[in-house]
Every structure is written in C-alpha cells, then in structure tokens.
Coordinates of C-alpha atoms in Angstrom, one line a residue:
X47 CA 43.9 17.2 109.7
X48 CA 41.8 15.3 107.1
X49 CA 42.3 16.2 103.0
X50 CA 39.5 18.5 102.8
X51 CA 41.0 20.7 105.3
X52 CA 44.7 20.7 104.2
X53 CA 43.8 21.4 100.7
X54 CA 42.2 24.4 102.2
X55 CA 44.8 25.4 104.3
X56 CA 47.4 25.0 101.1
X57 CA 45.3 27.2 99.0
X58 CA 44.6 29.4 101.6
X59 CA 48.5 30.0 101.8
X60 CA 49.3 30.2 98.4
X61 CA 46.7 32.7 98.3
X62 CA 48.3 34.8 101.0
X63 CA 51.3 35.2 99.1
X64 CA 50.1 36.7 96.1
X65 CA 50.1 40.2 95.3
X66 CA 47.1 42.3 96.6
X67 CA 44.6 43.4 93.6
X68 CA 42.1 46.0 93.8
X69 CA 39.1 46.1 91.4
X70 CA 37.1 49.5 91.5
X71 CA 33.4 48.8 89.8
X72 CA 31.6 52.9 89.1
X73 CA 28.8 53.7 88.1
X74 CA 28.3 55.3 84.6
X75 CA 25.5 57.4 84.6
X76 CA 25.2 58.2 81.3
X77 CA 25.5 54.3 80.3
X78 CA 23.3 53.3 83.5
X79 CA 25.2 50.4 84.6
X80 CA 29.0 49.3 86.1
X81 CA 31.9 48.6 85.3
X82 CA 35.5 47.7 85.8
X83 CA 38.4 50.5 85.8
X84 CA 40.2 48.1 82.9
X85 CA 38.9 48.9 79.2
X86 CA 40.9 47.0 76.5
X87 CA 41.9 49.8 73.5
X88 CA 42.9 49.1 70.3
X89 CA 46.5 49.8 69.7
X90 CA 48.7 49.8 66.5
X91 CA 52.3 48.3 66.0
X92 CA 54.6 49.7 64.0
X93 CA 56.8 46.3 63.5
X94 CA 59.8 48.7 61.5
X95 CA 60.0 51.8 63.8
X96 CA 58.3 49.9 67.0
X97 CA 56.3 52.6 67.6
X98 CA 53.0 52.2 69.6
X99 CA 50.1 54.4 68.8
X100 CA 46.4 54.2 70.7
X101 CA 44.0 54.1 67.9
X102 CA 40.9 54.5 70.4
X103 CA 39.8 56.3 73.9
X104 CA 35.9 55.8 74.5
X105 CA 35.6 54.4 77.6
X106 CA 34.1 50.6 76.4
X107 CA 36.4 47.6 75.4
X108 CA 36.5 46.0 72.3
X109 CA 38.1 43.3 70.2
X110 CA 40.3 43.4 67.3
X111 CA 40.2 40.9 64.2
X112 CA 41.1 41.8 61.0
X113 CA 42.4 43.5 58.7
X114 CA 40.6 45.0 55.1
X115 CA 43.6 43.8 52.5
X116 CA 44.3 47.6 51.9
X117 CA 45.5 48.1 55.4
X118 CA 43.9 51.3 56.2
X119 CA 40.8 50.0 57.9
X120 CA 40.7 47.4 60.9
X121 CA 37.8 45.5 62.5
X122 CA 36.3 45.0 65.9
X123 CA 33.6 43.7 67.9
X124 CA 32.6 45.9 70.7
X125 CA 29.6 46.6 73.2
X126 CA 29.1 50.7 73.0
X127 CA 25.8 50.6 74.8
X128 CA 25.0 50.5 78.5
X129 CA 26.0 47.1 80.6
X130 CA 22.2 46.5 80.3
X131 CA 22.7 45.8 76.7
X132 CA 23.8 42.8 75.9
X133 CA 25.0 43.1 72.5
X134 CA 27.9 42.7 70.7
X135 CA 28.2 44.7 67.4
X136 CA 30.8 44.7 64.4
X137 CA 32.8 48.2 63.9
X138 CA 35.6 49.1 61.1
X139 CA 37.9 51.5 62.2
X140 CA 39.5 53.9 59.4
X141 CA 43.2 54.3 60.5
X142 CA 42.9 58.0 58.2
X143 CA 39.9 59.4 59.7
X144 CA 40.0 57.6 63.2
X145 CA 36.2 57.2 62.9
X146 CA 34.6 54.0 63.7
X147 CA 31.6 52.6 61.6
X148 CA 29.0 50.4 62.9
X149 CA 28.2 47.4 60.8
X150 CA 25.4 45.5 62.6
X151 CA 22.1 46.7 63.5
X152 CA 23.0 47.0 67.6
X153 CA 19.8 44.3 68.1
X154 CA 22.6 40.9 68.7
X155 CA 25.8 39.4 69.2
X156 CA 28.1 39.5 66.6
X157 CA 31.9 38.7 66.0
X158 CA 34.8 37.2 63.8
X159 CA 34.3 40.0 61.6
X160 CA 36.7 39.3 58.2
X161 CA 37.1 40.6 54.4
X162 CA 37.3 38.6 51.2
X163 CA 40.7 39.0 49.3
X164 CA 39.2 41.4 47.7
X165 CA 37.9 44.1 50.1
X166 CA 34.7 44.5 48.6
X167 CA 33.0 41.7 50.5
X168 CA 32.9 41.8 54.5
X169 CA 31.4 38.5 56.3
X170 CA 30.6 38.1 60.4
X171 CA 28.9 35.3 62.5
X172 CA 26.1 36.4 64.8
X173 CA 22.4 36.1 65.7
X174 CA 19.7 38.4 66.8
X175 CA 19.0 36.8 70.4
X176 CA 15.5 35.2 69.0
X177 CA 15.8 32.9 71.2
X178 CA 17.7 34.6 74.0
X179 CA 21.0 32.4 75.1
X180 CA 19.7 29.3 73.0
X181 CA 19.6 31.0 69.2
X182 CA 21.8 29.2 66.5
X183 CA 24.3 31.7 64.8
X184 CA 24.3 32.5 61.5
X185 CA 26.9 33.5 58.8
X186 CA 26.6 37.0 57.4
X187 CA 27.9 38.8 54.5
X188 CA 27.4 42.1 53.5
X189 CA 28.5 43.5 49.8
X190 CA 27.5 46.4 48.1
X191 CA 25.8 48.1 50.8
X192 CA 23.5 44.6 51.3
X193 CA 23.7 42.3 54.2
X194 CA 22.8 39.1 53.5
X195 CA 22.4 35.8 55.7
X196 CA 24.0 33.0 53.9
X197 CA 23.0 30.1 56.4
X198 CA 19.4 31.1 57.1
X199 CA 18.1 27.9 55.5
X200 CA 20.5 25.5 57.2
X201 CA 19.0 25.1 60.3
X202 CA 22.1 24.3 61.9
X203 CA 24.6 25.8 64.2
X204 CA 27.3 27.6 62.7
X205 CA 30.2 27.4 63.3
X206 CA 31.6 24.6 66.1
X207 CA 29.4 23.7 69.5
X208 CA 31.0 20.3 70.0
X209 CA 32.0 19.8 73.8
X210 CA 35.2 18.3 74.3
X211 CA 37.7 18.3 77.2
X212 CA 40.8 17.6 74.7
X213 CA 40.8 20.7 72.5
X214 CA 40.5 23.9 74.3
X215 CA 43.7 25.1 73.3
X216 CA 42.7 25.3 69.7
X217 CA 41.7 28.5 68.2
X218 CA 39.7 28.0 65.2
X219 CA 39.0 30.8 63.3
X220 CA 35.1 30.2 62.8
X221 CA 35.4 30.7 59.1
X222 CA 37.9 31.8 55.9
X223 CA 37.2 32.8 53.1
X224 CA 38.4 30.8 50.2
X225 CA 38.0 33.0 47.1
X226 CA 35.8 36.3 46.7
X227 CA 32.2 34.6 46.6
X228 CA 33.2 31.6 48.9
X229 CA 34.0 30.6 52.6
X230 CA 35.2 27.9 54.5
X231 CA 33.1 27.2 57.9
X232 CA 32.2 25.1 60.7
X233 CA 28.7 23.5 61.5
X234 CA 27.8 21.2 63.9
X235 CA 24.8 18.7 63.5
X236 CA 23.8 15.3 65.0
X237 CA 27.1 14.8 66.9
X238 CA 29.3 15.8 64.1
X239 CA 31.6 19.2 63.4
X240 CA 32.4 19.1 59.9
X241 CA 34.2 21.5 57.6
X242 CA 32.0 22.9 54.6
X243 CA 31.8 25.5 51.9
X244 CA 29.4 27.9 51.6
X245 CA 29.0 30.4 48.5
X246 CA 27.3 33.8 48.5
X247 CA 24.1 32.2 46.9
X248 CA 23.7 30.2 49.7
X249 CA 24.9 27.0 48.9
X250 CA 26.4 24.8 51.7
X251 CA 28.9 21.9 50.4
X252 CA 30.5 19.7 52.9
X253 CA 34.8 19.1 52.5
X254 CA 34.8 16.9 55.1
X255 CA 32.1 15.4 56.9
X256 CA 32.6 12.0 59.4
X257 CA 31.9 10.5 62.8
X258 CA 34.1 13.2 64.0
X259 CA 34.9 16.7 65.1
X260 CA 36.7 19.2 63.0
X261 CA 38.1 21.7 65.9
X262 CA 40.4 23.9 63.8
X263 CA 41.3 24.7 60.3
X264 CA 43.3 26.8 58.6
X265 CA 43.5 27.5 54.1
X266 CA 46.0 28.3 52.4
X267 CA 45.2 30.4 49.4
X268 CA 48.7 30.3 47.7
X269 CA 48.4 26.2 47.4
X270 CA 44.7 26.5 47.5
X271 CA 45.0 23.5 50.2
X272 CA 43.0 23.4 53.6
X273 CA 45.0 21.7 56.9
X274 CA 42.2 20.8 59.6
X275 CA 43.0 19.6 63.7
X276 CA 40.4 16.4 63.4
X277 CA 38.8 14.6 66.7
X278 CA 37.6 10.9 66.5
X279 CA 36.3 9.4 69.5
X280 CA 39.4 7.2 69.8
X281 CA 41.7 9.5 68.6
X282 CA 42.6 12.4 70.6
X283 CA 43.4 15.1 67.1
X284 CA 45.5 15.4 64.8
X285 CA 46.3 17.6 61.7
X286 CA 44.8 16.5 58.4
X287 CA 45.9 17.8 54.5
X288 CA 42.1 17.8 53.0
X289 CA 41.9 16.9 49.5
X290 CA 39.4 15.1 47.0
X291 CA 40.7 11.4 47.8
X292 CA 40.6 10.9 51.4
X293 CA 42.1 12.8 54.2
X294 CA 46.5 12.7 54.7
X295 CA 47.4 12.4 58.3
X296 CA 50.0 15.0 58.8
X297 CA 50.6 14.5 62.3
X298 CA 50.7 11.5 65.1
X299 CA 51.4 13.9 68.1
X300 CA 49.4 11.3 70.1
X301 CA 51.0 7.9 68.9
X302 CA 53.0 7.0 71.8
X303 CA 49.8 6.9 74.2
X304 CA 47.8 5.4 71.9
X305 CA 50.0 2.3 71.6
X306 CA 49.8 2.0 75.8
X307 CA 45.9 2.2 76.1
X308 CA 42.8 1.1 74.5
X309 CA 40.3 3.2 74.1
X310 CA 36.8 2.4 73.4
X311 CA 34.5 3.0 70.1
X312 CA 30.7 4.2 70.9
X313 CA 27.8 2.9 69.7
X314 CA 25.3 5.7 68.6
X315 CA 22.0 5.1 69.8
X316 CA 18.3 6.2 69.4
X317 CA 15.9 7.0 71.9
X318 CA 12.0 8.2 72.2
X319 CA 11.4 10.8 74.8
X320 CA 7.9 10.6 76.5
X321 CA 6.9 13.2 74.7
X322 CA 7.7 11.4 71.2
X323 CA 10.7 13.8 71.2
X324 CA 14.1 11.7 69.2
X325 CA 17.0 12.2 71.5
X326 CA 20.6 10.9 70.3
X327 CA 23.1 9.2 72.7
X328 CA 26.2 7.2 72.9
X329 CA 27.6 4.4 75.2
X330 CA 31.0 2.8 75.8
X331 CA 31.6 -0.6 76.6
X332 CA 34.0 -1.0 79.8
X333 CA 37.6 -1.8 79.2
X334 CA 37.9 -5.4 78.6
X335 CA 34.6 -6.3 78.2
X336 CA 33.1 -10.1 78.1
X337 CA 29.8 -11.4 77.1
X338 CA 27.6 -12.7 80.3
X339 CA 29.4 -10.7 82.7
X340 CA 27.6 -7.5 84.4
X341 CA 29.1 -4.1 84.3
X342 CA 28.4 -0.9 86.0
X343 CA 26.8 1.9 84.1
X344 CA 28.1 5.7 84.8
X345 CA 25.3 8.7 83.1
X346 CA 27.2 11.6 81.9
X347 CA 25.6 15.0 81.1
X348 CA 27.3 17.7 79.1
X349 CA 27.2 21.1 80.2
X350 CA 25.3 24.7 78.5
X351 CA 23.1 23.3 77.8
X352 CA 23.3 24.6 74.6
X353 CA 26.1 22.2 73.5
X354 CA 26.6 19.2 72.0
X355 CA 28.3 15.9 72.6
X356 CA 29.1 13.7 69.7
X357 CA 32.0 12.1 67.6
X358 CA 35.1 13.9 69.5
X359 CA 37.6 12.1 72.2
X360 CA 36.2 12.7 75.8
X361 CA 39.2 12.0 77.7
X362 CA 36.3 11.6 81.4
X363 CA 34.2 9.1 79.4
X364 CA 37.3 7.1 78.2
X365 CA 38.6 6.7 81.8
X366 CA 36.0 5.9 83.0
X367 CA 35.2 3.1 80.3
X368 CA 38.8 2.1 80.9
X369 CA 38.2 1.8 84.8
X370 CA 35.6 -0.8 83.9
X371 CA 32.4 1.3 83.7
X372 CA 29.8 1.5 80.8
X373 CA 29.0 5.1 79.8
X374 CA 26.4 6.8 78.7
X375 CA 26.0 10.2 77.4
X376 CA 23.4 12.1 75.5
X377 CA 22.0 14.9 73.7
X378 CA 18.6 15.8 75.7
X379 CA 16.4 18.6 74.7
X380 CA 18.2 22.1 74.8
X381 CA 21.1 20.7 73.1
X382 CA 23.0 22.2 69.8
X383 CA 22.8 20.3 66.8
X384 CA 18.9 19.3 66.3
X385 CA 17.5 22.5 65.1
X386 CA 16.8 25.9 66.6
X387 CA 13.3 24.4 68.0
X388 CA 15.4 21.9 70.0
X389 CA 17.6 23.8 71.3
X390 CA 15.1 26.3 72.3
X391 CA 12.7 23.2 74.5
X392 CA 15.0 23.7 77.2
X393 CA 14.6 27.4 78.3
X394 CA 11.7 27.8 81.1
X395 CA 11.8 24.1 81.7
X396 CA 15.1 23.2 83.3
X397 CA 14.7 19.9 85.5
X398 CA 11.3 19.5 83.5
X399 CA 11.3 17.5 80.1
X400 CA 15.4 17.4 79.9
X401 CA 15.3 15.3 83.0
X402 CA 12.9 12.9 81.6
X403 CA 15.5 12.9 78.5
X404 CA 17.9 11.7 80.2
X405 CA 16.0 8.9 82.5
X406 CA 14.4 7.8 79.0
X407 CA 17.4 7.2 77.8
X408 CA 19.0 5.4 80.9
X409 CA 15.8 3.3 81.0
X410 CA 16.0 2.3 77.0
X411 CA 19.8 1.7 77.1
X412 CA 19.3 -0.9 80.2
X413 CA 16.3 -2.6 78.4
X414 CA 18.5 -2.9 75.1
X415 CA 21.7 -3.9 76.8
X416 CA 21.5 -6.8 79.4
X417 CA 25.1 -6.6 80.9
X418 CA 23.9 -3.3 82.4
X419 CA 23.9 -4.6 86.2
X420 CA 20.6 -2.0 87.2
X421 CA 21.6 -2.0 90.4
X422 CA 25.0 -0.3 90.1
X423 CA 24.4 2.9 88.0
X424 CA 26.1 6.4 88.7
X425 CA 25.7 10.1 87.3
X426 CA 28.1 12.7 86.8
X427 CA 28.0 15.8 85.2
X428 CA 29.7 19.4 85.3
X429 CA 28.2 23.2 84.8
X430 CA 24.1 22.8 83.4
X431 CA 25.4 19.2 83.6
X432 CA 25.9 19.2 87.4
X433 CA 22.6 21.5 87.9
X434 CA 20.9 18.3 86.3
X435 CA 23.0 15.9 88.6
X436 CA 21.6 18.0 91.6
X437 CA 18.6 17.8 90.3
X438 CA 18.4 14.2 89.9
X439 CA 19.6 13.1 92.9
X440 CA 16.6 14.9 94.1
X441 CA 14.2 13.7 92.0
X442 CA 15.2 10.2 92.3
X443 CA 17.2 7.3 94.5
X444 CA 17.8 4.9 91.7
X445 CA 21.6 5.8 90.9
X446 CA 23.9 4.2 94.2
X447 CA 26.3 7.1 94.1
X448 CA 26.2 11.2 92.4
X449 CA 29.4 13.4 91.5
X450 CA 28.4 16.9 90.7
X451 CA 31.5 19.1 89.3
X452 CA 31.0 22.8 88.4
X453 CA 27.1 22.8 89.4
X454 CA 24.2 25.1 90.3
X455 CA 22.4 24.7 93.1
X456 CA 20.4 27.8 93.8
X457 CA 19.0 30.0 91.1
X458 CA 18.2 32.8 93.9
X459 CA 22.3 33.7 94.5
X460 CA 23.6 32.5 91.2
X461 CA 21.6 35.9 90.3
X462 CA 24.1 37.6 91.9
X463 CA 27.2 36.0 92.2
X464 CA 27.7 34.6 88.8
X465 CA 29.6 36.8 86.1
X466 CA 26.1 35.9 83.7
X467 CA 24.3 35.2 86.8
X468 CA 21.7 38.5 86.2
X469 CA 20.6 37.9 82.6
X470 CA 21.4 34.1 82.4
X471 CA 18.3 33.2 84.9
X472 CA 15.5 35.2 83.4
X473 CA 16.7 33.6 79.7
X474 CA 17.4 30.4 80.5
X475 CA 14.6 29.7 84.0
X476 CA 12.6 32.5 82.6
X477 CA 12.4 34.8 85.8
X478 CA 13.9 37.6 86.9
X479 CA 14.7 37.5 90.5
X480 CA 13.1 40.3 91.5
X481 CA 9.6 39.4 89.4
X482 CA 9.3 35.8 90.2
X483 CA 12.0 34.6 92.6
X484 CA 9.8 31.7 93.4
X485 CA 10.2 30.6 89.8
X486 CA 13.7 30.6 90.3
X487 CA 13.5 28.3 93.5
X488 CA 11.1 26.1 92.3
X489 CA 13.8 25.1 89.9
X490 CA 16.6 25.1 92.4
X491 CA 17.5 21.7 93.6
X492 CA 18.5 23.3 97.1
X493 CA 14.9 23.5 97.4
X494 CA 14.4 20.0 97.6
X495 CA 17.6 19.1 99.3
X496 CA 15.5 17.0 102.2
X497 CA 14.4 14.6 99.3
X498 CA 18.0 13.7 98.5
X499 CA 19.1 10.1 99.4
X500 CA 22.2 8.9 97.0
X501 CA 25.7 9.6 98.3
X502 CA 26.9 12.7 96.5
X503 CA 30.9 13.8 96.0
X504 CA 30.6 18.2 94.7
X505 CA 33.8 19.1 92.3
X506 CA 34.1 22.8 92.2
X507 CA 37.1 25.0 91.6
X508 CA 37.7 28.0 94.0
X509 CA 38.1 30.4 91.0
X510 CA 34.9 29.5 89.5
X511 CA 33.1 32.5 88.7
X512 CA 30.5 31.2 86.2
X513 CA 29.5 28.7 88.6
X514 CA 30.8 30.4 92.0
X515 CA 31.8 27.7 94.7
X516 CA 29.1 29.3 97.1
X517 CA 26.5 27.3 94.8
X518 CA 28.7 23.7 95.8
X519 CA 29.3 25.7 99.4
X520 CA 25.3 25.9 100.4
X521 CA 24.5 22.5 98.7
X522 CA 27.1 20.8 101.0
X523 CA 26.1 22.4 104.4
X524 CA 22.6 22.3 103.7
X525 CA 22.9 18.3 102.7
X526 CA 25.5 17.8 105.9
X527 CA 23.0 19.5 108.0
X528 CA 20.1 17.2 106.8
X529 CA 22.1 14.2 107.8
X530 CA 23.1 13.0 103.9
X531 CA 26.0 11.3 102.4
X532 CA 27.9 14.4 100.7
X533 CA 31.5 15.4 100.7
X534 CA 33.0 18.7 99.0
X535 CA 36.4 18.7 97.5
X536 CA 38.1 22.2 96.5
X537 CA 39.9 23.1 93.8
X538 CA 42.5 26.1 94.6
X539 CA 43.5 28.5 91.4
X540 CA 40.7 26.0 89.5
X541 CA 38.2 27.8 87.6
X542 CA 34.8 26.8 85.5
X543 CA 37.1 25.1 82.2
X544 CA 39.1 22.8 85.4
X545 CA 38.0 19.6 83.5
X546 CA 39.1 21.3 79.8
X547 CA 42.0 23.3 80.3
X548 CA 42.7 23.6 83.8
X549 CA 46.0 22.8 85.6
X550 CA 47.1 18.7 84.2
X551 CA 47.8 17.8 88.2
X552 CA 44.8 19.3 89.4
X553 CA 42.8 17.6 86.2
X554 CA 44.0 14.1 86.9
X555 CA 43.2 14.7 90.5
X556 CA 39.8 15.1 89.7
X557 CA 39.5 12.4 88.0
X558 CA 40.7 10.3 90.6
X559 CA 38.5 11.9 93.4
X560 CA 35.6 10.8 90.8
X561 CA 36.7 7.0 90.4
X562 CA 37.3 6.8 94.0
X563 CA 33.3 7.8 94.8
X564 CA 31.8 5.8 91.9
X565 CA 34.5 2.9 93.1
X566 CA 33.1 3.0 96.6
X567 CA 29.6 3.8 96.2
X568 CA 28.9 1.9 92.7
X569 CA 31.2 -0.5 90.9
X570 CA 31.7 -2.2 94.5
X571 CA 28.2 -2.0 95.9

C-alpha cells in the first residue's frame, strides 16, 4: 500500500466513525430558491436571571453586531430575499416593538453595522456589486435620515484584503468609532494595510502607515489609546500601543522562534505588463545567499483574485526561501489594492492578460537578477492561485516542476459543486453555464490538459467545498490517463483555509509534500 492510498484508507475510517448527519435542502416557493433546514435566530441573554428569549422567527438567518448605546435596539445583517438574491442588507431590531427596520437599499452587500457613542450616528461597510465579486467596499454613515459614503473618493479598498497565512485567527472589527464624527478603519493599498482616521466630512488621515499589515485593532475610548496586531514581512505579529512618537511593542509572542531562524526581507519590485499595465511584486533571496552562485526561483500566486499580497509574513514564501529557493510573488491584474479599475481587468479574462502578468514579471525579475539559474524555476499557487498554476502548466513548459493546492480545473462542474460555484462563474468568467458553457470551457484548463508537459503535485483538502476535490479529482485522472507526470495528495478533515488555519500537522505536511516535488523536480534538476 503506497501513501496515497493509506492516507485514504485513514480518512476513510475516521470518517466511518463519525456520527451520521442529515442535511434536508426544500424548496421555498414563495422565495423561489433552497435552502437548508438550519436558520441562525437572534437570541437575547439575560446575564442576571439567565433567561433566553428568541427575538426573531422568519425563516432566513442573520447576523448579529451591535448594540445602539441605549440598549433597546440591536443590529444585524441579514439576506430576506430569495437565494437568487445575493444581497446582504443592514436591519435594527427594536427589542420594544420586535419590528425590524431595513437600513440599506436591498441593491448590495453590506455588514459590520455599528453606532457612534452617541446613538445618533449609525456607520456600515458595503458596496453595491458595480462590479459584481470584484467592487471595492465602502464606508457608510447615515445621520439624520442621510446616508452618506465617506470613502467614495479614496479609491481604495476598505477595510483589510491583505492575504496572509499567519493571521486568520484575528478578528478585526473592520472599523470603530473614535468619537461622534470620527472612525478608526482599515485600508489596504499597494501592498500595505494601514490603520487610518476618517471624519464625517470625508477626510482620510493615516495613524499608522508602513511596509506592513495592520490585521487587528482595537480603541480604547476611556484612555483615548488604540492597541493594533501589526504584520512585517519578517515578523510574524505582534500587538502595538499607537501613539504620536513611534509605535510601543507590547508583545514578543514570537521571540523564541525568531532567535532560531532567519527569515528573509523582500525587495519590492516594479514591472511593465505588455499592455503598459504597472504590476507590483516582491522576491526573496534564498536562505544563505552568496554572490556568483545560482539559485532556484519558486513563482507564487495569491488566491481571489481579488486579494492582495504585500508587507505581511507569509510563513509558504519564508520556507521556501529558507529551503534555498528564491521567491517571487506578485500582484497581477484583478488584484486589491490598485484601484477599482484594476481590480475589475480580471473578470471575463481569467488565463488572459493576468497570465501574461505574471510571465512579465518572471521574465523581468530573471533579466534584473542574474543568480536566477532559468533553467530551474517552479510555480505554486492555491484557490484562483492554483486555477492560474493549471493554467500555466498548460500554456507553457518553461517551469521544471508545478504544485497546484486548492485549484480549479473545470468551470463546467465548479458550477455545481462549489458553495459560490452558480453565481461565481457568470461574475467572475462571465457565463452562465447554461448560456455559454463553452465560455466556461474555453477557460478551463482541463480543456487543454493534452498540452500539459511539467510534472505537477495537486494539494486539495477532502472538505473543500469552495474548491471541491472533484476539480483536483478530474485534473489527476484526466492527466494520468494522458500519460503525464501528476500525483494527487489528499487532505482528510482539510478544507479551502488548509494553508491559513487548517490543522498545524496537516499544515506542515503540506508544506513538506511541496518541498519534496520542487526538491525533486527543480532545485535538483
């Protein structure tokens, strides 16, 4: 019995033992659409007589958040339309009346609804799906009856889009206010999340602003003092008092590690699409670099692909840099943090202008750096990230070896199978499958799968239902029936966030499956 197959057999076990659960989807005619038995109510706590009391019945879930400082009204973000609706819309529920009143227009997605100290302001983060999957949010505010967009000339997204596989456990709240007419908030531009102020005439001051990423934050209004969790690319995150000097470190939860590796600083680089389009990367040196010597080069591209990569730790590009490999990693067209047009370029055009991004940028990075050995180069990606990798490896034989994690493969079944799967492909591909399903395989790298000639290792977790491992299932078979170098490693009770928050054995574990392909295929060849 080889790995593959006893990692199957484990999980298959494991599986066996656990308890039976059965999910009933029914159709709601008067909403014309499905859904699942489970609806989450809102429910109110009585901490002094522990009493529970169900503050809602309509059959739709919904979300709490916050309070109005007189304690008789309560916010939440629900979806009270049909499952064809894709909406999310702000309610406040009066704990008096029981009546719910709808705060946004019913035309977007909206949430982290919050009061000012006060009550008599009321501010929520949202957009109005201009641009479908790929629109920028904005920071709203409505007082006296008026609603009010406070970020609409920043043309920035609000709050935090940095991708990280460090800080998932953080829950930043998105935004606080500070005093009646002023908020704290996220933004994320040019590979940075910084920490700014914005007032209720629009002005946008930044608190802190660095090579770095600013993945939670919390104020204090009795001490008028602001504690933020900070990322650098060499440091992991910490918890910083903000103040007008500079920044007080407030916590070295990481200190220990960092005194037993060396991590590696990126240099921020520049590069012209073929289109004249300015696309912003980053490369690592390998671990223990010398001048004269030739190193390896490893591609890595982020997934969405509305996010962004930038100034946070990547614990994947650090390893990989400390296993001797120079990185690269970029922000092609479609990413966060360039404007709404750039993020918008994307949609339509997957595998199109992105994929020339990304070779631009390999191709500058090797002409500007000459310990780049060209004939050892790898590329790895996970989510829209391994879709491109797929894609590549189709398109191209110039990489020696491929690891796709978390990918897309066929835009055809992701349709069906993936919990976004039946709006994500007309918004993102731009067809619906049953309008233009040749759209959708024209863009599917299983369609060219005869074309593919670098040896390719596919990541995907068993529980992936973003992604669903019969996307990594069909790519395998179809590439081990056309004769190609491919093998398939599954990840039991692993779903889409494996490399971000997923089980720390079977995280390490796939990063050791992913040094052992580049080791055979690239940094040896």
């Amino acid at each position: 019995m080889n790995v593959h197959e006893k990692r199957k057999k484990e999980a298959q076990e494991k599986k066996a033992k656990e308890p039976l659960r059965v999910t009933r989807l029914k159709y709601k005619s008067d909403a014309k659409g499905f859904h699942d038995d489970t609806v989450l109510q809102l429910f109110l706590y009585t901490v002094d007589t522990r009493e529970t009391t169900q503050l809602t019945k309509e059959d739709f879930d919904r979300n709490a958040s916050s309070w109005h400082p007189n304690g008789n009204i309560i916010s939440y973000t629900a979806n009270r339309y049909s499952d064809h609706e894709l909406v999310s819309d702000v309610y406040q529920l009066d704990l008096e009346t029981h009546k719910s009143e709808q705060v946004t227009d019913g035309k977007g997605t909206y949430g982290l609804p919050a009061w000012s100290q006060d009550g008599q302001s009321f501010a929520y983060v949202g957009n109005k799906k201009t641009h479908a999957g790929a629109t920028q949010n904005e920071l709203y505010v409505v007082k006296d009856g008026n609603t009010v967009n406070l970020t609409q000339d920043y043309d920035m997204q609000f709050p935090d889009s940095m991708i990280s596989d460090f800080n998932s456990g953080s829950s930043s709240p998105g935004f606080i206010w500070k005093t009646n007419d002023t908020l704290y908030i996220t933004a994320s531009s040019n590979g940075r999340t910084g920490l700014y102020t914005i007032d209720l005439n629009q002005s946008l001051q930044p608190v802190f602003l660095e090579d770095a990423h600013v993945f939670d934050f919390h104020y204090n209004h009795v001490q008028d003092e602001v504690i933020a969790g900070i990322s650098f690319p060499t440091e992991p995150g910490d918890y910083y008092l903000l103040n007008e000097k500079a920044p007080k470190r407030l916590t070295e939860i990481n200190q220990s590690l960092l005194e037993n590796v060396q991590l590696i600083e990126p240099t921020t680089l520049s590069f012209t699409a073929h289109d004249g389009t300015t696309i912003e990367g980053w490369l690592l040196k390998p671990y223990d670099f010398k001048e004269g010597e030739k190193y390896p080069l490893i591609t890595e591209i982020h997934g969405g692909p509305h996010a962004m990569y930038g100034y946070a730790f990547f614990h994947e590009l650090q390893t990989l840099a400390g296993k001797g490999y120079g990185v690269l990693y970029t922000n092609p067209r479609g990413s966060y943090g360039y404007g709404q047009t750039f993020v918008d370029l994307v949609r339509g055009d997957y595998g199109g202008d992105d994929y020339r991004d990304i070779m631009s940028a390999v191709d500058q990075t090797i002409e500007s750096f000459d310990w780049i050995d060209v004939d050892r180069l790898g590329v790895t990606g996970g989510s829209y990230g391994g879709f491109m990798t797929n894609w590549i490896v189709t398109k191209t034989n110039r990489f020696k070896a491929a690891v796709t994690q978390r990918s897309i493969s066929n835009w055809l079944s992701f349709y069906g199978v993936s919990d976004i799967g039946f709006f994500f492909t007309e918004w993102e591909i731009g067809a619906h499958l049953h309008e233009d399903p040749e759209k959708l395989w024209n863009h599917s790298p299983l369609k060219y799968a005869k074309d593919v000639e670098t040896p390719l290792l596919i990541l995907h977790g068993e529980l992936d239902y973003r992604c669903p491992i019969e996307q990594a299932e069909q790519w395998f078979i179809t590439l081990k029936h056309l004769g190609k170098e491919t093998e398939f490693v599954r990840f039991p009770n692993a779903n889409h966030e494996l490399s971000r928050s997923g089980p720390p054995t079977l995280r390490k574990k796939r990063l050791e499956e992913i040094i052992m392909w580049f080791e055979k295929y690239v940094k040896n060849a």
